[in-house]
């Protein structure tokens, strides 16, 4: 699993904040460091 900090727009905070981006073989998970809101993207290989 790869873990990288990245500045992204957070819909709950309504501004650009730092997110922890975790990527593995099946999904990418974004977690806001300010409000801890999580967003997941499932990778599709089809």
JSON list of N, CA, C and O in Angstrom, two decimals, residues 3 9 11 13 15 18-20 23 25-26 28 35 37-41 43:
[
{"chain": "A", "resi": 3, "resn": "UNK", "atom": "N", "xyz": [1.14, 5.37, 0.56]},
{"chain": "A", "resi": 3, "resn": "UNK", "atom": "CA", "xyz": [0.47, 6.45, 1.30]},
{"chain": "A", "resi": 3, "resn": "UNK", "atom": "C", "xyz": [1.19, 7.77, 1.01]},
{"chain": "A", "resi": 3, "resn": "UNK", "atom": "O", "xyz": [2.38, 7.89, 1.27]},
{"chain": "A", "resi": 9, "resn": "UNK", "atom": "N", "xyz": [-9.41, 19.34, -2.88]},
{"chain": "A", "resi": 9, "resn": "UNK", "atom": "CA", "xyz": [-10.59, 20.05, -2.41]},
{"chain": "A", "resi": 9, "resn": "UNK", "atom": "C", "xyz": [-11.45, 19.12, -1.57]},
{"chain": "A", "resi": 9, "resn": "UNK", "atom": "O", "xyz": [-11.75, 17.99, -1.96]},
{"chain": "A", "resi": 11, "resn": "UNK", "atom": "N", "xyz": [-15.14, 18.63, 0.12]},
{"chain": "A", "resi": 11, "resn": "UNK", "atom": "CA", "xyz": [-16.51, 19.12, 0.04]},
{"chain": "A", "resi": 11, "resn": "UNK", "atom": "C", "xyz": [-17.08, 19.47, 1.41]},
{"chain": "A", "resi": 11, "resn": "UNK", "atom": "O", "xyz": [-17.90, 20.37, 1.52]},
{"chain": "A", "resi": 13, "resn": "UNK", "atom": "N", "xyz": [-15.26, 20.57, 4.13]},
{"chain": "A", "resi": 13, "resn": "UNK", "atom": "CA", "xyz": [-14.57, 21.78, 4.61]},
{"chain": "A", "resi": 13, "resn": "UNK", "atom": "C", "xyz": [-14.79, 22.97, 3.67]},
{"chain": "A", "resi": 13, "resn": "UNK", "atom": "O", "xyz": [-14.55, 24.11, 4.06]},
{"chain": "A", "resi": 15, "resn": "UNK", "atom": "N", "xyz": [-13.02, 23.83, 1.13]},
{"chain": "A", "resi": 15, "resn": "UNK", "atom": "CA", "xyz": [-11.74, 24.45, 0.75]},
{"chain": "A", "resi": 15, "resn": "UNK", "atom": "C", "xyz": [-10.73, 23.35, 0.44]},
{"chain": "A", "resi": 15, "resn": "UNK", "atom": "O", "xyz": [-10.98, 22.17, 0.66]},
{"chain": "A", "resi": 18, "resn": "UNK", "atom": "N", "xyz": [-5.22, 19.30, 3.08]},
{"chain": "A", "resi": 18, "resn": "UNK", "atom": "CA", "xyz": [-4.31, 18.17, 2.88]},
{"chain": "A", "resi": 18, "resn": "UNK", "atom": "C", "xyz": [-5.06, 16.87, 3.11]},
{"chain": "A", "resi": 18, "resn": "UNK", "atom": "O", "xyz": [-5.79, 16.72, 4.09]},
{"chain": "A", "resi": 19, "resn": "UNK", "atom": "N", "xyz": [-4.90, 15.94, 2.20]},
{"chain": "A", "resi": 19, "resn": "UNK", "atom": "CA", "xyz": [-5.51, 14.62, 2.29]},
{"chain": "A", "resi": 19, "resn": "UNK", "atom": "C", "xyz": [-4.40, 13.57, 2.31]},
{"chain": "A", "resi": 19, "resn": "UNK", "atom": "O", "xyz": [-3.36, 13.76, 1.71]},
{"chain": "A", "resi": 20, "resn": "UNK", "atom": "N", "xyz": [-4.66, 12.48, 3.00]},
{"chain": "A", "resi": 20, "resn": "UNK", "atom": "CA", "xyz": [-3.79, 11.32, 2.93]},
{"chain": "A", "resi": 20, "resn": "UNK", "atom": "C", "xyz": [-4.38, 10.41, 1.86]},
{"chain": "A", "resi": 20, "resn": "UNK", "atom": "O", "xyz": [-5.54, 10.01, 1.94]},
{"chain": "A", "resi": 23, "resn": "UNK", "atom": "N", "xyz": [-3.23, 4.11, -1.68]},
{"chain": "A", "resi": 23, "resn": "UNK", "atom": "CA", "xyz": [-3.53, 3.35, -2.90]},
{"chain": "A", "resi": 23, "resn": "UNK", "atom": "C", "xyz": [-3.03, 1.92, -2.76]},
{"chain": "A", "resi": 23, "resn": "UNK", "atom": "O", "xyz": [-1.90, 1.69, -2.34]},
{"chain": "A", "resi": 25, "resn": "UNK", "atom": "N", "xyz": [-3.84, -2.25, -4.69]},
{"chain": "A", "resi": 25, "resn": "UNK", "atom": "CA", "xyz": [-4.11, -2.85, -5.99]},
{"chain": "A", "resi": 25, "resn": "UNK", "atom": "C", "xyz": [-5.56, -2.70, -6.44]},
{"chain": "A", "resi": 25, "resn": "UNK", "atom": "O", "xyz": [-5.83, -2.66, -7.63]},
{"chain": "A", "resi": 26, "resn": "UNK", "atom": "N", "xyz": [-6.50, -2.57, -5.51]},
{"chain": "A", "resi": 26, "resn": "UNK", "atom": "CA", "xyz": [-7.92, -2.54, -5.88]},
{"chain": "A", "resi": 26, "resn": "UNK", "atom": "C", "xyz": [-8.62, -1.20, -5.72]},
{"chain": "A", "resi": 26, "resn": "UNK", "atom": "O", "xyz": [-9.67, -0.98, -6.31]},
{"chain": "A", "resi": 28, "resn": "UNK", "atom": "N", "xyz": [-8.39, 3.31, -4.36]},
{"chain": "A", "resi": 28, "resn": "UNK", "atom": "CA", "xyz": [-7.70, 4.51, -3.90]},
{"chain": "A", "resi": 28, "resn": "UNK", "atom": "C", "xyz": [-8.59, 5.16, -2.86]},
{"chain": "A", "resi": 28, "resn": "UNK", "atom": "O", "xyz": [-9.79, 5.33, -3.08]},
{"chain": "A", "resi": 35, "resn": "UNK", "atom": "N", "xyz": [-11.05, 17.08, 8.68]},
{"chain": "A", "resi": 35, "resn": "UNK", "atom": "CA", "xyz": [-12.36, 16.59, 9.14]},
{"chain": "A", "resi": 35, "resn": "UNK", "atom": "C", "xyz": [-12.50, 15.07, 9.08]},
{"chain": "A", "resi": 35, "resn": "UNK", "atom": "O", "xyz": [-13.54, 14.54, 9.46]},
{"chain": "A", "resi": 37, "resn": "UNK", "atom": "N", "xyz": [-13.06, 13.11, 6.61]},
{"chain": "A", "resi": 37, "resn": "UNK", "atom": "CA", "xyz": [-14.00, 12.58, 5.63]},
{"chain": "A", "resi": 37, "resn": "UNK", "atom": "C", "xyz": [-13.24, 11.69, 4.66]},
{"chain": "A", "resi": 37, "resn": "UNK", "atom": "O", "xyz": [-12.16, 12.05, 4.20]},
{"chain": "A", "resi": 38, "resn": "UNK", "atom": "N", "xyz": [-13.82, 10.52, 4.35]},
{"chain": "A", "resi": 38, "resn": "UNK", "atom": "CA", "xyz": [-13.17, 9.57, 3.46]},
{"chain": "A", "resi": 38, "resn": "UNK", "atom": "C", "xyz": [-13.93, 9.45, 2.15]},
{"chain": "A", "resi": 38, "resn": "UNK", "atom": "O", "xyz": [-15.16, 9.52, 2.13]},
{"chain": "A", "resi": 39, "resn": "UNK", "atom": "N", "xyz": [-13.17, 9.25, 1.08]},
{"chain": "A", "resi": 39, "resn": "UNK", "atom": "CA", "xyz": [-13.74, 9.03, -0.24]},
{"chain": "A", "resi": 39, "resn": "UNK", "atom": "C", "xyz": [-12.92, 7.92, -0.89]},
{"chain": "A", "resi": 39, "resn": "UNK", "atom": "O", "xyz": [-11.71, 7.97, -0.88]},
{"chain": "A", "resi": 40, "resn": "UNK", "atom": "N", "xyz": [-13.62, 6.91, -1.42]},
{"chain": "A", "resi": 40, "resn": "UNK", "atom": "CA", "xyz": [-12.94, 5.77, -2.02]},
{"chain": "A", "resi": 40, "resn": "UNK", "atom": "C", "xyz": [-13.28, 5.66, -3.50]},
{"chain": "A", "resi": 40, "resn": "UNK", "atom": "O", "xyz": [-14.40, 5.94, -3.91]},
{"chain": "A", "resi": 41, "resn": "UNK", "atom": "N", "xyz": [-12.30, 5.26, -4.28]},
{"chain": "A", "resi": 41, "resn": "UNK", "atom": "CA", "xyz": [-12.49, 4.98, -5.70]},
{"chain": "A", "resi": 41, "resn": "UNK", "atom": "C", "xyz": [-12.01, 3.56, -5.94]},
{"chain": "A", "resi": 41, "resn": "UNK", "atom": "O", "xyz": [-10.86, 3.23, -5.62]},
{"chain": "A", "resi": 43, "resn": "UNK", "atom": "N", "xyz": [-10.85, 0.68, -8.33]},
{"chain": "A", "resi": 43, "resn": "UNK", "atom": "CA", "xyz": [-10.23, 0.56, -9.64]},
{"chain": "A", "resi": 43, "resn": "UNK", "atom": "C", "xyz": [-10.97, -0.51, -10.45]},
{"chain": "A", "resi": 43, "resn": "UNK", "atom": "O", "xyz": [-11.37, -1.54, -9.93]}
]
